[in-house]
Amino acid sequence: MRPTTNLLLTLITISIFPFFTNGTLQPQHQHAHGGGCNPDERAALLSFKEGITSNNTNLLASWKGQDCCRWRGVSCCNQTGHVIKLHLRNPNVTLDAYGYDHACASASALFGEISPSLLSLKHLKHLDLSMNCLLGPNSQIPHLLGSMGNLRYLNLSGIPFTGRVPSHLGNLSKMQYLDLGQAGDYSDMYSMDITWLTKLPFLKFLGMSGVNLSGIADWPHTLNMIPPLRVIDLSYCLLDSANQSLLHLNLTKLEKLDLSWNFFKHSLGSGWFWKVTSLKYLHLEWNLLFGKFPDTLGNMTYLRVLDISYNGNPDMMMTGNIKKLCSLEILDLSGNRINGDIESLFVESLPQCTRKNLQKLDLSYNNFTGTLPNIVSDFSKLSILSLSNNNLVGPIPAQLGNLTCLTSLDLFWNHLNGSIPPELGALTTLTSLDLSMNDLTGSIPAELGNLRYLSELCLSDNNITAPIPPELMNSTSLTHLDLSSNHLNGSVPTEIGSLNNLIYIGVCIVCILPDGSSVSTWASAAENQCT
């Protein structure tokens, strides 16, 4: 799962998932029937445990004694004592250098196989084995799961299975939540036919991220036959089009659609998804969509998240139809090389009604020109603002200091000039500030030392002069500090030794000697730089 989606995941969890965690699916350890768990079900769980070859975090250490309803991850029905829930998700997922999850590289994962003994849990409604390494002898999804007909919830996400997705999962006719996804990456699983999904008439959540569906052309028609769907994640599925025609839309309850990282090589406006006016979260990033937004975008008034980043689509102009999107909280159009004036965008294109709602605005890696307007400070809830790698000129507005919710401010790789506003020292929740690769002059404001939570400060490749202010060393959370390629003078403050969290430091000081000559001193603690 991609790490930049924490805010999004929080929003989704709050607004979409409550129906998967209520009622009988909650842990129940007290039994009105007066006994412990069913002996046959206890034996089935112990047989499952025998199929676990590695349990480094002792996730199953409590699996002893007669009452299996008190074992970790096991929940029983309050009235009958039957096991209804088995929740053994890996609690400590390992992320690689790119932020992806790899279950079999995690020391906290369960290793082994999914035992056929689970078939004895006739009353099981909820099975979550996600983010573990339960591949068994052939690394394929066990066919036995298609016989667990009472299941409502099945989460196998992050288990790196291979081979064909078994179609007899369609026998699970009570299923509401099905996640086979591979956590933000391509996998070795595939399916040539997903019509079996239509046998799941109660399905609300479908996650097949990373499953190769490249041979399926009519996938929207299949999904359109499952009206209860509220979440569809088909990212990284190698789909080649989303411009199929749906004469009648049945997906009127759909709230989240993720089609990112596919190969859509058609016009943006021809997508069938623009008809789904109930959508709150729409992800189309890293495709090859081209052309303008359709007029129907203006009908999607429930949209909270719109991410169409990295399509390389310069024609994706911010037209008037976006002005009705008053619910927007996240707008990401980065990586499209969009042309336009940045002031017109803030003043005319972005809906005024979002100025108190928008939390993330990413327009980086485009071709916006002009001067950043003072009105940007009206977007008072912004937590992330990224305008990096554009062609912006002029000074950094002092009014940015009014955006007190900001945690990340990225303006690097523009042509901004003037001095760094000391008002940025009021952004006390800021964790990342990158102003590198501009034409900034003057000194480093001592007020930046007020940013106690700042972990990354990058001011490299500017024309900043004067000594490094010792107050800057009050930012004790710094892990990356890059002031290189400037015209700093004086000495490095001795207080730098108190920055115990530093991973990278890049500082080049030009010292002027009494005879007028100069000598450079360089301090560096790592090779990787902020940008």
XYZ file of C-alpha atoms in Angstrom, residues 38 99 245 309 320 363 381 406 409 420 468 510:
12
model
C -17.047 -26.158 20.280
C 6.837 2.169 0.344
C -20.489 2.126 -22.758
C -1.786 12.491 -11.392
C -15.487 25.623 -14.988
C 0.044 20.546 -8.757
C -7.384 23.636 5.980
C 0.326 22.697 6.824
C 5.160 22.668 1.808
C 12.330 33.439 2.642
C 23.338 29.867 9.475
C 32.219 30.010 2.299
